[in-house]
């Protein structure tokens, strides 16, 4: 009996020990706290990324999945207040101005490629939304637009002096985006701006002006690169005003836009040729190539540039032919500025349906082959360099101001570089910047997918936690889709 009692006691003690170990190993959930930040009144300033633009349009579901809306939901358990968004009228996207369509509907993947959803937009710019909105993300906005009085004036939309998206909800025709933000007395803000200061130049294939050295943005065209000093002055004004009453915030630097799928999807050599076709095309360019050699002989062109400009086709895949304004101008001698694209150039996404088409139905005049592509279809290596130099200058400003103002900092440039190279793994998923299949970007090749926006929101959460000692939660990326269907319920 005593022996049995000893065994019973031993078993009981072992059971208690196991229970104690389980308690010690249990994961203790950390309470959600704001740290030294206050999220009571959060405003978000930015461009189409903050707005939730996706698949070439702005629409309700996209707005709900914007990174700032996702972030605002993560702020709520830490004291965040209501977050309002100037919602569009439907889920097909697009805009009307006086009943006329000025922006088309969103894209969806029909199994073969991206196509617009059917229907006519129902969001009318002149139907002004009352009240104030925390989400001040304005599709198309450049840095200096956030300080531009009248940028939301409906009367200026038709002429391009005002932004149709901002005109829907600006508090007055003379206000600025910054003023509308400050009027809400924010305790916390996010600022992700500057991508459009180079993006339009890049997506247009470099049709625009590099305005470095011109500090008057009122003289800029829509496709121009913003002068870095203009950007620095604007960004400093934004940060200074937003933090003047003690608000804390989070800012993000800028990725190279050239890492977006809009520039990395179409290969430089998409033209398959037979040996016979290559021979025929080479005969067509023989006079041009001969003229280059004559220029070298007369010391009007270097041998190096002549080699770069020489057109040569072979059996197999071939590079497209383009007009390159950065080449030595030999038009006075009857020679155009032609060359073939190399790996150092980027063919824009929209060229995928243009290269190989016949001009006027004439099979001898093929775009990109016998007929060189115009500047709009390719971002040349020289133009790429201009974009990167400007972006580097902007990022230097953003980093310096984040440091001087004590703001949380998101390294969006490094995050995008990872997406475009190794990709990001989470759970059983692998997300990359590959067009359609990568999961991070929408069908327009520039703006994120719902999952891509959730990824950005997590980057902001991590930066806020690191800077302010907050314990905000990340969202589960697997819960966000990678494409919107044709019909959104």
Coordinates of C-alpha atoms in Angstrom, one line a residue:
X1 CA 0.0 0.0 0.0
X2 CA 2.8 2.4 0.9
X3 CA 4.6 1.4 -2.3
X4 CA 1.5 2.1 -4.4
X5 CA 1.1 5.4 -2.7
X6 CA 4.7 6.4 -3.6
X7 CA 4.1 5.6 -7.2
X8 CA 0.8 7.6 -7.2
X9 CA 2.7 10.6 -5.6
X10 CA 5.4 10.4 -8.3
X11 CA 2.8 10.4 -11.1
X12 CA 1.0 13.4 -9.5
X13 CA 4.2 15.4 -9.2
X14 CA 5.1 14.6 -12.8
X15 CA 1.7 15.8 -13.9
X16 CA 2.1 19.1 -12.0
X17 CA 5.6 19.6 -13.5
X18 CA 4.2 19.1 -17.0
X19 CA 1.5 21.7 -16.3
X20 CA 4.0 24.1 -15.0
X21 CA 6.2 23.7 -18.1
X22 CA 3.2 24.3 -20.3
X23 CA 2.5 27.6 -18.5
X24 CA 6.1 28.7 -18.9
X25 CA 6.2 27.9 -22.6
X26 CA 2.8 29.5 -23.4
X27 CA 3.0 32.5 -25.7
X28 CA 2.0 35.6 -23.9
X29 CA 0.2 38.0 -26.2
X30 CA 1.6 41.5 -26.0
X31 CA -1.0 44.2 -25.5
X32 CA -1.5 46.6 -28.4
X33 CA -0.3 50.0 -27.3
X34 CA 0.6 53.2 -29.2
X35 CA 4.0 53.7 -27.5
X36 CA 4.9 57.4 -27.5
X37 CA 2.6 58.1 -30.5
X38 CA -1.1 59.3 -30.3
X39 CA -3.3 57.9 -33.0
X40 CA -6.5 59.7 -32.1
X41 CA -6.6 61.8 -35.3
X42 CA -4.7 60.2 -38.2
X43 CA -4.4 61.9 -41.6
X44 CA -2.8 60.4 -44.7
X45 CA -1.2 62.5 -47.4
X46 CA 0.0 61.0 -50.6
X47 CA -0.8 60.1 -54.2
X48 CA -2.5 57.2 -55.9
X49 CA -0.9 54.6 -53.6
X50 CA -2.5 56.3 -50.5
X51 CA -5.8 56.5 -52.4
X52 CA -5.9 52.8 -53.2
X53 CA -5.7 53.2 -57.0
X54 CA -5.4 49.7 -58.7
X55 CA -5.9 48.1 -62.1
X56 CA -5.8 51.5 -63.8
X57 CA -8.6 53.1 -61.8
X58 CA -10.0 54.2 -58.4
X59 CA -13.0 52.3 -57.1
X60 CA -14.6 51.5 -53.8
X61 CA -13.0 48.1 -53.1
X62 CA -9.6 49.5 -54.0
X63 CA -10.0 52.4 -51.7
X64 CA -11.0 50.0 -48.9
X65 CA -7.7 48.1 -49.5
X66 CA -5.5 51.1 -49.7
X67 CA -2.5 50.8 -47.4
X68 CA -3.6 53.8 -45.4
X69 CA -7.0 52.4 -44.8
X70 CA -5.5 49.1 -43.7
X71 CA -3.1 51.0 -41.5
X72 CA -5.9 53.0 -39.9
X73 CA -7.6 49.8 -38.9
X74 CA -4.4 48.6 -37.2
X75 CA -4.3 51.9 -35.3
X76 CA -7.8 51.5 -33.8
X77 CA -6.8 49.0 -31.0
X78 CA -4.1 51.5 -30.0
X79 CA -6.4 54.4 -29.7
X80 CA -7.0 55.3 -33.3
X81 CA -10.1 57.2 -34.2
X82 CA -12.5 57.1 -37.2
X83 CA -10.8 57.2 -40.6
X84 CA -12.9 58.6 -43.5
X85 CA -12.3 58.1 -47.2
X86 CA -13.9 60.1 -50.2
X87 CA -15.4 56.9 -51.7
X88 CA -16.1 56.6 -55.4
X89 CA -19.6 55.9 -56.5
X90 CA -19.0 52.4 -57.8
X91 CA -16.6 49.4 -58.2
X92 CA -16.0 49.8 -61.9
X93 CA -13.9 53.0 -61.6
X94 CA -13.5 55.9 -63.9
X95 CA -14.8 59.5 -63.7
X96 CA -17.3 61.7 -65.3
X97 CA -17.1 65.5 -65.8
X98 CA -20.4 67.0 -66.7
X99 CA -21.5 63.6 -67.8
X100 CA -18.6 63.0 -70.1
X101 CA -16.1 60.2 -69.4
X102 CA -12.7 61.6 -68.5
X103 CA -11.2 58.4 -66.9
X104 CA -11.9 54.9 -68.0
X105 CA -13.0 51.8 -66.0
X106 CA -10.7 49.5 -64.2
X107 CA -9.0 46.4 -65.7
X108 CA -9.6 42.7 -64.9
X109 CA -7.9 39.6 -66.2
X110 CA -10.1 37.7 -68.6
X111 CA -7.9 34.6 -68.9
X112 CA -5.8 36.0 -71.8
X113 CA -4.9 39.5 -70.7
X114 CA -6.1 42.7 -69.0
X115 CA -9.3 44.2 -70.4
X116 CA -11.6 47.0 -69.1
X117 CA -14.7 46.0 -67.1
X118 CA -17.9 46.8 -68.9
X119 CA -20.1 49.7 -68.0
X120 CA -19.9 53.4 -67.7
X121 CA -18.4 55.3 -64.8
X122 CA -21.0 56.8 -62.3
X123 CA -18.6 58.9 -60.3
X124 CA -19.3 62.6 -61.3
X125 CA -16.6 65.0 -60.4
X126 CA -19.1 67.9 -59.9
X127 CA -21.0 66.0 -57.3
X128 CA -19.0 67.4 -54.4
X129 CA -18.7 65.4 -51.2
X130 CA -19.3 67.3 -48.0
X131 CA -17.2 67.0 -44.8
X132 CA -13.6 66.3 -44.2
X133 CA -11.6 63.2 -45.0
X134 CA -8.7 61.6 -43.3
X135 CA -7.5 60.0 -46.5
X136 CA -5.9 62.7 -48.6
X137 CA -4.3 60.5 -51.1
X138 CA -4.7 62.1 -54.5
X139 CA -4.1 60.1 -57.7
X140 CA -1.7 61.9 -60.0
X141 CA -0.5 64.3 -57.3
X142 CA 3.2 65.4 -57.4
X143 CA 4.9 66.7 -54.3
X144 CA 4.3 70.4 -55.0
X145 CA 0.6 69.8 -55.7
X146 CA 0.0 69.2 -52.0
X147 CA 0.8 72.9 -51.5
X148 CA -0.9 74.2 -54.6
X149 CA -4.0 76.5 -53.9
X150 CA -6.8 75.6 -56.3
X151 CA -5.7 72.1 -57.0
X152 CA -9.2 70.9 -56.0
X153 CA -11.1 73.6 -57.9
X154 CA -13.7 72.0 -60.1
X155 CA -13.5 74.8 -62.5
X156 CA -9.9 74.0 -63.3
X157 CA -10.3 70.3 -64.0
X158 CA -11.1 70.5 -67.7
X159 CA -8.0 72.6 -68.4
X160 CA -5.8 70.4 -66.3
X161 CA -5.1 73.0 -63.7
X162 CA -6.9 71.1 -61.0
X163 CA -7.1 67.4 -60.1
X164 CA -10.5 65.7 -60.6
X165 CA -10.1 63.3 -57.7
X166 CA -9.3 66.1 -55.2
X167 CA -12.0 68.4 -56.7
X168 CA -14.6 65.9 -55.5
X169 CA -13.8 66.6 -51.8
X170 CA -11.6 69.6 -51.4
X171 CA -13.1 71.8 -48.6
X172 CA -13.0 74.8 -51.0
X173 CA -11.9 75.8 -54.4
X174 CA -8.9 77.7 -53.1
X175 CA -7.7 75.3 -50.4
X176 CA -4.6 73.1 -50.4
X177 CA -4.2 69.4 -49.5
X178 CA -1.9 70.4 -46.7
X179 CA -4.5 72.9 -45.4
X180 CA -7.2 70.3 -45.4
X181 CA -4.9 68.0 -43.4
X182 CA -4.0 70.6 -40.8
X183 CA -7.6 71.6 -40.3
X184 CA -8.2 68.2 -38.8
X185 CA -5.6 68.9 -36.0
X186 CA -3.9 65.5 -36.7
X187 CA -2.1 63.8 -33.8
X188 CA -0.5 61.4 -36.3
X189 CA 0.2 61.5 -40.1
X190 CA 1.7 59.4 -42.9
X191 CA 3.4 61.0 -45.9
X192 CA 4.3 59.0 -49.0
X193 CA 4.8 61.4 -51.9
X194 CA 7.2 62.0 -54.7
X195 CA 6.7 59.0 -57.0
X196 CA 4.7 61.0 -59.5
X197 CA 7.5 63.6 -59.7
X198 CA 9.3 61.1 -62.0
X199 CA 6.7 58.5 -62.8
X200 CA 4.9 60.3 -65.7
X201 CA 8.3 61.0 -67.3
X202 CA 9.1 57.4 -67.1
X203 CA 5.8 55.9 -68.2
X204 CA 5.7 58.2 -71.2
X205 CA 9.0 56.8 -72.3
X206 CA 10.8 60.0 -71.4
X207 CA 8.5 62.4 -73.3
X208 CA 8.9 65.3 -71.0
X209 CA 11.6 67.6 -69.7
X210 CA 14.1 67.0 -66.9
X211 CA 13.4 70.3 -65.0
X212 CA 16.5 70.0 -62.8
X213 CA 17.6 73.6 -62.4
X214 CA 14.2 75.1 -62.9
X215 CA 12.7 76.0 -59.5
X216 CA 9.3 77.2 -60.8
X217 CA 6.9 74.2 -60.9
X218 CA 4.2 76.4 -62.5
X219 CA 6.1 76.2 -65.7
X220 CA 6.3 72.3 -65.6
X221 CA 4.5 70.0 -68.0
X222 CA 2.7 67.0 -66.8
X223 CA 5.4 64.6 -67.8
X224 CA 8.4 66.6 -66.5
X225 CA 10.8 65.6 -63.7
X226 CA 10.6 67.8 -60.7
X227 CA 13.7 69.8 -59.7
X228 CA 15.2 68.2 -56.5
X229 CA 15.4 71.6 -54.8
X230 CA 11.7 72.2 -55.4
X231 CA 11.0 68.7 -54.0
X232 CA 13.2 69.5 -50.9
X233 CA 11.5 72.8 -50.2
X234 CA 8.0 71.3 -50.6
X235 CA 8.8 68.3 -48.4
X236 CA 10.3 70.4 -45.7
X237 CA 7.2 72.6 -45.7
X238 CA 5.0 69.6 -45.4
X239 CA 6.9 68.0 -42.6
X240 CA 7.4 71.3 -40.7
X241 CA 3.7 72.2 -40.8
X242 CA 2.5 68.7 -40.0
X243 CA 4.7 68.4 -36.9
X244 CA 4.3 72.1 -35.7
X245 CA 1.7 71.2 -33.0
X246 CA 3.5 68.0 -31.8
X247 CA 2.1 65.5 -34.2
X248 CA 4.1 62.4 -34.9
X249 CA 4.2 60.6 -38.2
X250 CA 5.7 58.1 -40.6
X251 CA 7.3 58.9 -44.0
X252 CA 8.5 56.6 -46.8
X253 CA 11.3 57.0 -49.3
X254 CA 10.8 56.2 -53.0
X255 CA 11.5 53.1 -55.0
X256 CA 13.1 53.3 -58.4
X257 CA 9.9 53.4 -60.6
X258 CA 11.9 51.5 -63.2
X259 CA 11.7 48.4 -61.0
X260 CA 7.9 48.3 -61.5
X261 CA 6.4 45.6 -63.8
X262 CA 5.3 48.4 -66.1
X263 CA 9.0 48.5 -67.2
X264 CA 10.2 45.0 -66.6
X265 CA 7.6 42.8 -68.3
X266 CA 8.2 43.4 -72.0
X267 CA 11.7 42.0 -73.1
X268 CA 14.0 44.1 -75.1
X269 CA 14.1 41.4 -77.8
X270 CA 10.5 40.3 -78.5
X271 CA 10.8 40.0 -82.3
X272 CA 11.2 36.4 -83.6
X273 CA 12.5 36.2 -87.1
X274 CA 13.5 33.5 -89.6
X275 CA 16.8 33.7 -91.4
X276 CA 15.0 34.8 -94.5
X277 CA 13.1 37.6 -92.8
X278 CA 16.3 38.8 -91.0
X279 CA 18.2 39.0 -94.4
X280 CA 15.3 40.9 -95.9
X281 CA 15.2 43.4 -93.1
X282 CA 19.0 43.9 -93.1
X283 CA 18.8 44.8 -96.8
X284 CA 16.3 47.4 -95.9
X285 CA 18.6 49.0 -93.3
X286 CA 21.8 48.7 -95.5
X287 CA 21.6 52.3 -96.7
X288 CA 21.3 53.6 -93.1
X289 CA 24.2 51.4 -91.9
X290 CA 26.3 52.5 -94.8
X291 CA 25.5 56.2 -94.0
X292 CA 26.8 55.7 -90.5
X293 CA 30.1 54.4 -91.8
X294 CA 30.4 57.4 -94.1
X295 CA 29.9 59.7 -91.1
X296 CA 32.7 57.9 -89.3
X297 CA 35.0 58.3 -92.3
X298 CA 34.2 62.0 -92.3
X299 CA 34.8 62.2 -88.6
X300 CA 31.3 63.3 -87.9
X301 CA 30.5 60.3 -85.8
X302 CA 32.6 58.0 -83.5
X303 CA 33.1 54.4 -84.5
X304 CA 31.7 53.5 -81.1
X305 CA 28.4 55.3 -81.7
X306 CA 28.2 53.9 -85.2
X307 CA 28.4 50.4 -83.8
X308 CA 25.7 51.2 -81.3
X309 CA 23.5 52.6 -84.0
X310 CA 24.0 49.8 -86.6
X311 CA 20.9 47.8 -87.2
X312 CA 21.4 44.0 -87.5
X313 CA 18.8 41.3 -87.4
X314 CA 19.5 37.5 -87.0
X315 CA 17.5 34.3 -87.0
X316 CA 15.8 34.0 -83.6
X317 CA 14.7 36.7 -81.2
X318 CA 15.7 40.3 -82.0
X319 CA 15.7 43.7 -80.3
X320 CA 13.2 46.3 -81.5
X321 CA 14.4 49.4 -83.4
X322 CA 13.8 52.8 -81.8
X323 CA 14.3 56.5 -82.4
X324 CA 16.7 57.8 -79.8
X325 CA 17.0 61.5 -79.3
X326 CA 20.1 61.1 -77.2
X327 CA 22.1 60.0 -80.3
X328 CA 24.2 62.5 -82.3
X329 CA 21.8 64.4 -84.6
X330 CA 22.7 63.6 -88.2
X331 CA 19.5 64.8 -89.7
X332 CA 21.3 67.4 -91.7
X333 CA 23.0 64.6 -93.6
X334 CA 19.8 62.7 -94.1
X335 CA 20.4 60.1 -91.3
X336 CA 17.7 59.5 -88.7
X337 CA 18.6 58.6 -85.0
X338 CA 17.9 54.9 -85.1
X339 CA 19.3 52.1 -83.0
X340 CA 18.2 48.8 -81.6
X341 CA 17.2 48.4 -77.9
X342 CA 19.6 46.7 -75.5
X343 CA 19.3 45.2 -72.0
X344 CA 20.0 48.6 -70.6
X345 CA 16.8 50.1 -72.0
X346 CA 13.2 49.4 -70.7
X347 CA 10.3 48.7 -73.1
X348 CA 7.1 50.0 -71.5
X349 CA 4.2 47.7 -70.7
X350 CA 1.8 49.2 -73.2
X351 CA 4.2 48.4 -76.1
X352 CA 3.3 44.7 -75.7
X353 CA 0.3 45.1 -77.9
X354 CA 1.9 47.6 -80.3
X355 CA 5.2 45.9 -81.3
X356 CA 4.7 43.8 -84.4
X357 CA 1.5 45.6 -85.6
X358 CA 1.4 46.8 -89.2
X359 CA 1.1 50.4 -90.1
X360 CA -2.1 50.9 -92.1
X361 CA -2.3 47.2 -92.6
X362 CA 0.9 47.2 -94.7
X363 CA 2.8 44.0 -93.9
X364 CA 6.1 45.6 -94.9
X365 CA 5.7 48.3 -92.3
X366 CA 5.9 46.6 -88.9
X367 CA 6.2 48.7 -85.8
X368 CA 9.4 48.1 -83.9
X369 CA 11.0 46.3 -86.8
X370 CA 10.9 48.0 -90.2
X371 CA 9.3 51.0 -88.6
X372 CA 11.2 52.2 -85.6
X373 CA 9.3 52.8 -82.3
X374 CA 8.8 56.4 -81.2
X375 CA 10.3 57.6 -77.9
X376 CA 7.1 56.9 -76.0
X377 CA 7.5 53.2 -76.2
X378 CA 10.9 52.8 -74.6
X379 CA 12.7 54.4 -71.6
X380 CA 16.3 54.6 -72.8
X381 CA 19.3 54.0 -70.5
X382 CA 19.9 57.8 -70.5
X383 CA 16.4 58.5 -69.4
X384 CA 16.6 55.8 -66.8
X385 CA 19.7 57.5 -65.4
X386 CA 17.8 60.8 -65.2
X387 CA 14.9 59.2 -63.3
X388 CA 17.3 57.5 -60.8
X389 CA 19.4 60.6 -60.2
X390 CA 16.2 62.6 -59.3
X391 CA 14.9 59.8 -57.1
X392 CA 18.2 59.6 -55.3
X393 CA 18.0 63.3 -54.6
X394 CA 14.4 63.1 -53.4
X395 CA 15.3 60.2 -51.1
X396 CA 18.2 62.1 -49.6
X397 CA 15.7 64.8 -48.6
X398 CA 13.2 62.4 -47.2
X399 CA 15.8 60.6 -45.1
X400 CA 17.2 63.8 -43.7
X401 CA 13.9 65.3 -42.8
X402 CA 12.7 62.0 -41.2
X403 CA 15.8 62.2 -39.0
X404 CA 15.6 65.8 -38.1
X405 CA 11.9 65.7 -37.3
X406 CA 12.1 62.4 -35.4
X407 CA 9.7 60.6 -37.8
X408 CA 9.3 56.9 -38.4
X409 CA 10.9 55.9 -41.7
X410 CA 9.8 53.3 -44.2
X411 CA 12.5 52.1 -46.6
X412 CA 10.1 51.5 -49.5
X413 CA 13.0 51.5 -52.0
X414 CA 14.7 48.4 -50.4
X415 CA 11.3 46.7 -50.1
X416 CA 10.6 47.2 -53.8
X417 CA 14.1 46.0 -54.7
X418 CA 13.4 42.8 -52.8
X419 CA 10.1 42.3 -54.5
X420 CA 11.7 42.7 -57.9
X421 CA 14.6 40.4 -57.2
X422 CA 14.2 37.6 -54.7
X423 CA 10.6 38.3 -53.7
X424 CA 9.0 38.1 -50.3
X425 CA 8.0 34.8 -48.6
X426 CA 5.2 34.6 -46.0
X427 CA 3.6 31.3 -44.9
X428 CA 3.3 29.1 -47.9
X429 CA 3.3 32.1 -50.3
X430 CA 5.9 33.8 -52.4
X431 CA 5.1 37.3 -53.6
X432 CA 7.1 39.1 -56.3
X433 CA 6.9 42.0 -58.7
X434 CA 6.2 39.8 -61.7
X435 CA 3.3 41.0 -63.9
X436 CA 0.0 39.2 -63.3
X437 CA 1.5 36.2 -61.5
X438 CA 3.7 37.8 -58.8
X439 CA 0.8 38.9 -56.6
X440 CA 2.2 42.3 -55.5
X441 CA 1.0 44.5 -58.4
X442 CA -2.3 45.1 -60.2
X443 CA -2.9 44.9 -63.9
X444 CA -1.8 48.4 -64.7
X445 CA 1.8 47.4 -63.8
X446 CA 2.3 50.4 -61.5
X447 CA -0.1 50.2 -58.6
X448 CA -0.2 47.4 -56.0
X449 CA -2.8 44.6 -55.8
X450 CA -4.8 44.3 -52.5
X451 CA -2.0 42.0 -51.2
X452 CA 0.6 44.5 -52.3
X453 CA -1.1 47.3 -50.4
X454 CA -1.4 45.1 -47.3
X455 CA 2.4 44.5 -47.6
X456 CA 3.0 48.2 -47.7
X457 CA 0.7 48.7 -44.6
X458 CA 2.8 46.2 -42.7
X459 CA 6.0 48.1 -43.6
X460 CA 4.4 51.2 -42.1
X461 CA 3.3 49.3 -39.0
X462 CA 6.8 48.0 -38.5
X463 CA 8.3 51.4 -38.9
X464 CA 5.9 52.9 -36.4
X465 CA 6.6 50.2 -33.9
X466 CA 10.3 50.6 -34.3
X467 CA 10.3 54.4 -33.9
X468 CA 7.7 54.9 -31.2
X469 CA 7.7 51.7 -29.3
X470 CA 4.2 50.9 -30.3
X471 CA 3.0 47.3 -30.5
X472 CA 0.7 47.4 -33.6
X473 CA -0.2 44.2 -35.3
X474 CA 0.7 43.2 -38.9
X475 CA -2.1 42.0 -41.1
X476 CA -2.1 38.5 -42.6
X477 CA -1.1 39.0 -46.2
X478 CA -2.8 35.7 -47.2
X479 CA -6.2 37.2 -46.4
X480 CA -5.8 39.7 -49.3
X481 CA -6.5 38.7 -52.9
X482 CA -4.0 39.4 -55.7
X483 CA -6.6 40.3 -58.4
X484 CA -10.1 41.7 -58.4
X485 CA -12.7 39.8 -60.4
X486 CA -14.7 41.3 -63.3
X487 CA -17.7 41.8 -60.9
X488 CA -17.1 43.0 -57.3
X489 CA -20.0 42.3 -55.0

